[in-house]
Short mmCIF file of C-alpha atoms and ligand atoms in Angstrom, two decimals:
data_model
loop_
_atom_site.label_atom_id
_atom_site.label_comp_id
_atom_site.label_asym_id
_atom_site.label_seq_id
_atom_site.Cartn_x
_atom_site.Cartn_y
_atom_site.Cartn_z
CA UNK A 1 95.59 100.41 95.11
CA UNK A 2 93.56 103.77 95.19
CA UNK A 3 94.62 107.18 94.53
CA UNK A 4 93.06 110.31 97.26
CA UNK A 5 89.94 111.21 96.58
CA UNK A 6 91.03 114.48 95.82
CA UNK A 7 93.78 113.36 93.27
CA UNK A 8 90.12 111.41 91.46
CA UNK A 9 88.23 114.81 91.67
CA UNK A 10 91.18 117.11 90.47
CA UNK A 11 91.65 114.55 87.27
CA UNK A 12 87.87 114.16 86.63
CA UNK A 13 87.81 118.43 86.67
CA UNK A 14 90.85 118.32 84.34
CA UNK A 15 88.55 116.29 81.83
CA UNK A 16 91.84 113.88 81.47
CA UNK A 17 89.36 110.85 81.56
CA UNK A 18 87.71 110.53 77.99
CA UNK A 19 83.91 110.23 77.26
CA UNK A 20 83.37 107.03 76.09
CA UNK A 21 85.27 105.73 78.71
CA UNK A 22 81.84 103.18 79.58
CA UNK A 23 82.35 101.94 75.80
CA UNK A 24 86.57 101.91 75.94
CA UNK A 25 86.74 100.41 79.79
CA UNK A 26 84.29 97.48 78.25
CA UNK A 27 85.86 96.69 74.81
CA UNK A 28 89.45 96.48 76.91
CA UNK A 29 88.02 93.89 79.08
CA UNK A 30 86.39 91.96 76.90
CA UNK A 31 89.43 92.17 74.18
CA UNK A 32 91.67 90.77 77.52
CA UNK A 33 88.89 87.99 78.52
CA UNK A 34 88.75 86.73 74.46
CA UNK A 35 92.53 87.55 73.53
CA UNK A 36 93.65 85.17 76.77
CA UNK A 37 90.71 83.23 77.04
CA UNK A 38 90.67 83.61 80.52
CA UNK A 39 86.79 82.31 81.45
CA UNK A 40 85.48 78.43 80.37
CA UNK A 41 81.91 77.80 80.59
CA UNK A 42 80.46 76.36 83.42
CA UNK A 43 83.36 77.27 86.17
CA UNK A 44 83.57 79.02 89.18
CA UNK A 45 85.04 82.04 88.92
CA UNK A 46 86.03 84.00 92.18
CA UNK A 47 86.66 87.74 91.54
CA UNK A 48 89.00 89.20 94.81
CA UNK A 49 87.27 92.02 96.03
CA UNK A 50 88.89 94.64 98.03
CA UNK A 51 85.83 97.19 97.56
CA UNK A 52 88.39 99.83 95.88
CA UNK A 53 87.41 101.00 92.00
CA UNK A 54 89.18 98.49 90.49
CA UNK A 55 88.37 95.19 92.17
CA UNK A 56 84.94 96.57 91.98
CA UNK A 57 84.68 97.72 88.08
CA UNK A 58 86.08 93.85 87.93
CA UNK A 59 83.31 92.46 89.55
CA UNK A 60 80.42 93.87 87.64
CA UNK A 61 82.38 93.37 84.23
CA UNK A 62 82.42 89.73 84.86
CA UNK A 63 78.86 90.07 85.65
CA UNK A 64 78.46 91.71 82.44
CA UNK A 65 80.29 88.74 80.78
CA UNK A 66 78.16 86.04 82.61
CA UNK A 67 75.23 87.39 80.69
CA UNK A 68 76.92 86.02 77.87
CA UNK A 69 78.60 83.49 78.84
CA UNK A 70 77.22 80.72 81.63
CA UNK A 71 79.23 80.64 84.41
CA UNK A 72 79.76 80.71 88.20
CA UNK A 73 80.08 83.78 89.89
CA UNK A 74 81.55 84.38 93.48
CA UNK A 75 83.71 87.49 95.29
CA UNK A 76 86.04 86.89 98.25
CA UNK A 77 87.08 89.64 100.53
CA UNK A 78 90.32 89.59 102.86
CA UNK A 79 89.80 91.80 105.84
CA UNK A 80 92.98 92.92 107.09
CA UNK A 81 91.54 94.37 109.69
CA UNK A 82 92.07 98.44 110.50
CA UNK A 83 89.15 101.04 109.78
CA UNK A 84 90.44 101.51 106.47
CA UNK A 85 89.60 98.00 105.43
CA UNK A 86 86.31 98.02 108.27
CA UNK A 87 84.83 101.18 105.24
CA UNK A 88 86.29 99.44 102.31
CA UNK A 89 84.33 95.89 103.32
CA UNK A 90 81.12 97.89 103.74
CA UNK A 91 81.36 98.80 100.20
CA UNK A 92 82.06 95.66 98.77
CA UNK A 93 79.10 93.96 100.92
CA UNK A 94 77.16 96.45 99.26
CA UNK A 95 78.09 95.98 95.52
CA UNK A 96 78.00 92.14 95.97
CA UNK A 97 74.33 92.64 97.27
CA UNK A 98 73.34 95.14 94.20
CA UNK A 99 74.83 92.52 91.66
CA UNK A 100 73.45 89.72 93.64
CA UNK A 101 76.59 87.67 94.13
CA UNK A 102 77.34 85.36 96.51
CA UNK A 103 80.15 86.83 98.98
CA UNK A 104 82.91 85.47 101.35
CA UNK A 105 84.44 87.24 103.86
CA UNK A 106 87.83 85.86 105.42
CA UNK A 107 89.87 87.82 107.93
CA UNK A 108 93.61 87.90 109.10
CA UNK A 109 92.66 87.46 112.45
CA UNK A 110 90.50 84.35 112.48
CA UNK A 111 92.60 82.57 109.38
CA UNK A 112 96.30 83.82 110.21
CA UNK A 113 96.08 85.33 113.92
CA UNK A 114 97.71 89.01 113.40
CA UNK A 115 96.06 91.85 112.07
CA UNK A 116 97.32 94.53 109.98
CA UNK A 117 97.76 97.51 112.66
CA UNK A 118 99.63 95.05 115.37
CA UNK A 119 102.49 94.06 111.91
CA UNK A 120 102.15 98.21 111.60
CA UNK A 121 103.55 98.22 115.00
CA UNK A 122 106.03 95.89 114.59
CA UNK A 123 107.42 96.30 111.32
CA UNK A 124 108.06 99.24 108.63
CA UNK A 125 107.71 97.23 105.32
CA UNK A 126 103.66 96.59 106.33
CA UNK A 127 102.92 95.83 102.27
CA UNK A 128 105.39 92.61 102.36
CA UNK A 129 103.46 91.23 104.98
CA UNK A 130 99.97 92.03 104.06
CA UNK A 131 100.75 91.00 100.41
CA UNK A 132 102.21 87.88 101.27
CA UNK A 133 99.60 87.09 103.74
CA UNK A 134 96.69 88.43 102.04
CA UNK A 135 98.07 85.87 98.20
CA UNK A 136 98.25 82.82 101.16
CA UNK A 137 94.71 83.17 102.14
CA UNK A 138 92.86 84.11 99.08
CA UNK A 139 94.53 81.47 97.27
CA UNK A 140 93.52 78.44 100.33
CA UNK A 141 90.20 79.78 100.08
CA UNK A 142 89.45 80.13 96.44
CA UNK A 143 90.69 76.19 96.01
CA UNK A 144 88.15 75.26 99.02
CA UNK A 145 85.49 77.26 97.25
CA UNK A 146 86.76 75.29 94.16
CA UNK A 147 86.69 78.33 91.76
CA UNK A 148 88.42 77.52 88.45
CA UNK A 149 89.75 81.26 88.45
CA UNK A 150 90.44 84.02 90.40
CA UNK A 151 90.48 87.36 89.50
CA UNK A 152 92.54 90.23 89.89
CA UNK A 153 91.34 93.40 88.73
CA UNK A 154 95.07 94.87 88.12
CA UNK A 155 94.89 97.68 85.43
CA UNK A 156 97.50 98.58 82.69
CA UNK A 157 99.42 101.16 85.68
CA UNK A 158 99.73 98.07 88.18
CA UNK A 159 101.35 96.02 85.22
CA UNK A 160 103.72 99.18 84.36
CA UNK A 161 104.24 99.65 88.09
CA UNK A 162 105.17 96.19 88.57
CA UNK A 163 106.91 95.50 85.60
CA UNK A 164 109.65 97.99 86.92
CA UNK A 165 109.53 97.12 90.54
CA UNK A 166 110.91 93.78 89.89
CA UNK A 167 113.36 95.18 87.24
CA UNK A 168 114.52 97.69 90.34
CA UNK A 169 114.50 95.12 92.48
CA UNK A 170 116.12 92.39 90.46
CA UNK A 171 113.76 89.81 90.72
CA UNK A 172 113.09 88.38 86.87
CA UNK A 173 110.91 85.17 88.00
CA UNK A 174 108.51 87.78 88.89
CA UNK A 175 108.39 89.15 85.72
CA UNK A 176 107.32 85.80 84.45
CA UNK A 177 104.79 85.76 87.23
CA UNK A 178 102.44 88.88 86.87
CA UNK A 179 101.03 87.89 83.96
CA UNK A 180 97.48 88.33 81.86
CA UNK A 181 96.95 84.15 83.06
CA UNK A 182 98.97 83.19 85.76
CA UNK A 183 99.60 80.22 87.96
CA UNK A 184 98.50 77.53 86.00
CA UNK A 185 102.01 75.79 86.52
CA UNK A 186 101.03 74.08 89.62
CA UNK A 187 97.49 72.93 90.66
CA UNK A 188 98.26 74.13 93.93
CA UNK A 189 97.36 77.60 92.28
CA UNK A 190 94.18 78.51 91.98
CA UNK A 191 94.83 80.14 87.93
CA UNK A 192 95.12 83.97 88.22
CA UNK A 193 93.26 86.15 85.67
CA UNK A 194 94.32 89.97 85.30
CA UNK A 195 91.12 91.29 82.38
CA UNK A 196 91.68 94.60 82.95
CA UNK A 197 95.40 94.53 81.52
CA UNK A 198 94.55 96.94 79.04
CA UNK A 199 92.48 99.37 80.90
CA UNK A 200 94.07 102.32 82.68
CA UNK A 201 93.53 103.33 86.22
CA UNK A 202 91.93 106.43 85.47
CA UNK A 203 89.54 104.87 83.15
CA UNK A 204 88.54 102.25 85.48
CA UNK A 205 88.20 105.27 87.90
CA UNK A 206 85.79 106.93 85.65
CA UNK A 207 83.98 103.76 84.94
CA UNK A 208 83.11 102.96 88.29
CA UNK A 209 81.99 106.16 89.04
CA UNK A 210 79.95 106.63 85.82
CA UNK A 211 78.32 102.88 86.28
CA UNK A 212 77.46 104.49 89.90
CA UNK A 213 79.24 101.46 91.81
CA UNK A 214 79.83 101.48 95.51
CA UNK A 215 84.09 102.18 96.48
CA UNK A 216 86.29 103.36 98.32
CA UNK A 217 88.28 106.05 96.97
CA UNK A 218 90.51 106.09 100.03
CA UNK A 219 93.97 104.81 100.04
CA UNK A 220 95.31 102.38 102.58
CA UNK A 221 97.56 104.47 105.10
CA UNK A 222 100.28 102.20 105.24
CA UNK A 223 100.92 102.50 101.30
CA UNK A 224 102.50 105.58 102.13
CA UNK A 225 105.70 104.21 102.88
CA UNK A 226 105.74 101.43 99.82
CA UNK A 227 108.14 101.41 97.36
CA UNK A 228 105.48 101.22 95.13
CA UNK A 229 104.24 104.57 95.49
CA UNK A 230 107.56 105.88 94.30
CA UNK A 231 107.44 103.73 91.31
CA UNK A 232 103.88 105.08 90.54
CA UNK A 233 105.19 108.58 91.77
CA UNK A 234 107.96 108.14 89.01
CA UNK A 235 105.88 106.64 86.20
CA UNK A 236 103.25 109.50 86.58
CA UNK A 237 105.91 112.13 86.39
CA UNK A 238 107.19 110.42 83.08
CA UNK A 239 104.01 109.53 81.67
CA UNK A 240 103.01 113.53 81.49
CA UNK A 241 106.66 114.26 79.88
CA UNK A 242 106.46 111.31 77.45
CA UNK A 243 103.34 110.20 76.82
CA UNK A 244 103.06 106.38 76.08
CA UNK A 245 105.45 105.57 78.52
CA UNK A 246 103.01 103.48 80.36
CA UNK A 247 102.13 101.42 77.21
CA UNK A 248 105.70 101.18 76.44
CA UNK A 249 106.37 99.32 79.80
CA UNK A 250 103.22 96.99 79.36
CA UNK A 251 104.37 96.00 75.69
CA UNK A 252 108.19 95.80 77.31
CA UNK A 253 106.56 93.05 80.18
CA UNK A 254 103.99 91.28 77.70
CA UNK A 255 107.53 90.41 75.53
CA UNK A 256 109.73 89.86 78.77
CA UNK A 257 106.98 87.67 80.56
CA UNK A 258 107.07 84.96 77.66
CA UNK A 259 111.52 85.48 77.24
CA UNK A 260 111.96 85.03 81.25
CA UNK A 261 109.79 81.74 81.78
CA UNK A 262 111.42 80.23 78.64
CA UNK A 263 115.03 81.59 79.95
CA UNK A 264 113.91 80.14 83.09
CA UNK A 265 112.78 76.77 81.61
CA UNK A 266 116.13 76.77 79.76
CA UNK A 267 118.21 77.06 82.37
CA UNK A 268 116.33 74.91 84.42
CA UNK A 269 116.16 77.26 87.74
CA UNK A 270 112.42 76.87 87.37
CA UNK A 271 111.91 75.89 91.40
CA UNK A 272 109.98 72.87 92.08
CA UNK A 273 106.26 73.41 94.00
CA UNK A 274 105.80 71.75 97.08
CA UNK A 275 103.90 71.25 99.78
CA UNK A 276 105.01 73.89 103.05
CA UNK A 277 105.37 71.53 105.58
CA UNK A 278 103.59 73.69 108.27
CA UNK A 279 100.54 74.81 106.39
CA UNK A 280 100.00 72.44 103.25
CA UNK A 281 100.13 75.52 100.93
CA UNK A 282 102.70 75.47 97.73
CA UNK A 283 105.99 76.82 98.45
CA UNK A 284 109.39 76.55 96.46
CA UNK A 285 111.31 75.64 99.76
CA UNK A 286 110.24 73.56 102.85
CA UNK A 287 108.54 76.09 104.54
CA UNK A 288 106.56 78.56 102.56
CA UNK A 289 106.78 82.38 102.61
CA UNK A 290 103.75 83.48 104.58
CA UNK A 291 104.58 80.86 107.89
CA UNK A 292 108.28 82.25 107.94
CA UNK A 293 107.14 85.56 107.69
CA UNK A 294 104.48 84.84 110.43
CA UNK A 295 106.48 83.38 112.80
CA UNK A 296 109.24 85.90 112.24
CA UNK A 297 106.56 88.88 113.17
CA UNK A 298 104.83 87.53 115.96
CA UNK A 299 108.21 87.04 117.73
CA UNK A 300 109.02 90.71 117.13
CA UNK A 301 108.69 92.48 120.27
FE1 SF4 B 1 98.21 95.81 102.47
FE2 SF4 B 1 100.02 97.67 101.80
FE3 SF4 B 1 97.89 97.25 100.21
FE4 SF4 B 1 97.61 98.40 102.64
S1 SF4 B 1 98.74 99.24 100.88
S2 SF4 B 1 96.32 96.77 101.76
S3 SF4 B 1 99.17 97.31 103.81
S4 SF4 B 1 99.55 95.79 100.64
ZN1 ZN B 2 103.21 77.50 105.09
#
């Protein structure tokens, strides 16, 4: 998710983002990638591109790692539709065609049949549909493309962010969930790879920008009203009081992650994966999220 533009330029001013950021951003990544072992020669790996810093920095560092190690590469782009995400897909065409990789394009309104502004109209909590919608599709669409991986460029804030959301919001499997390798469980997951864990969002900022990529340093105007931005609201405020409190909470979820899923497995309310029996896609009940949720808003008036 991206910060305004002029929150960027007022922290690149302040000098907060170091100088060897290129150097720091790189040996992060690649410490994340090793550490987790996260790529395997000779798959397809399919980095989700939203044409925001971060998705984008991901990109061209796993372009940097296929020159070391051979493997597929691919991006996939959900349009939600709305300008925001019309300027946002220009950049992304744009990055895919400077790093020459091969890029799919899937919308809401040809795959699901609602776009982002008509749920705006209908509904408050936007971000619960989108994100529900938006893991459905690129998760269908990355197993037809038969990538081995997909990526999500998520940065050490997201997993601080998160970590507490679900804490806030009582939901512990979730904890077990965002994790640096994710999804493997089932092979009705496409396996979910986070290699910017260790890289904060201002450095990944600052790389982007120094590396000259194409992004969009906009924000998405319904994120005003998610929870999340008074989590990151909260975080920020503590982080300048008492620094390290970011790394605290990614240590905190790197030792909760492995405690919940064996918790979980213990107390065997690790939910079975199925089949949804409207779409095909995995779901823990009969019907999965994203068709409730779909049928639920299109009958809203
Ligand atoms: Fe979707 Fe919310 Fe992200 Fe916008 S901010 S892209 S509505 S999840
Ligand atoms: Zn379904």
């Amino acid at each position: 998710m991206a910060k305004k533009d002029e929150d960027f330029e007022e922290e690149i001013k302040e000098g907060i983002v170091g100088k060897n950021v290129i150097k720091k951003v790189e040996k992060y990544f690649f410490r994340a990638v090793r550490e987790f072992q996260m790529v395997k020669k000779g798959e397809t790996i399919a980095v989700a591109l939203s044409g925001g810093k971060d998705s984008s920095a991901g990109l061209y560092l796993m372009g940097e790692l296929q020159k070391k190690l051979p493997f597929d590469l691919i991006a996939i782009t959900i349009n939600e539709g709305g300008e925001y995400r019309e300027a946002s897909l220009e950049k992304a065409k744009e990055l895919c065609k400077i790093l020459n990789v091969k890029h799919f394009i899937y919308s809401f309104r040809d795959e699901i049949g609602i776009e982002l502004d008509e749920i705006g109209k209908k509904a408050d909590n936007v971000c619960s549909y989108c994100g529900v919608f938006r893991r459905w599709l690129i998760n269908r669409k990355a197993k037809e493309l038969k990538a081995g991986k997909l990526v999500l460029a998520h940065n050490k804030d997201d997993f601080a962010q998160t970590f507490l959301m679900n804490i806030l919001r009582n939901e512990p499997e979730r904890i077990a969930r965002f994790a640096p390798v994710s999804g493997y469980s089932s092979p009705k997951f496409v396996t979910r790879i986070r290699p910017l864990i260790y890289c904060e969002e201002e450095e990944v900022l600052e790389y982007a920008k120094q590396k000259k990529l194409p992004f969009l340093a906009k924000a998405c105007p319904y994120r005003k009203g998610a929870f999340r931005l008074r989590v990151v609201k909260f975080l920020d405020a503590l982080e300048k009081e008492y620094e390290g409190t970011k790394q605290n909470a990614l240590d905190c979820s790197m030792f909760m992650m492995d405690a919940v899923e064996g918790e979980l497995k213990r107390m065997k309310c690790r939910q079975e994966i199925r089949e949804c029996k409207k779409c095909g896609e995995p779901s823990s009940e009969g019907i999965c999220m994203k068709c409730r949720m779909l049928e639920e808003i299109k009958g809203k008036s």
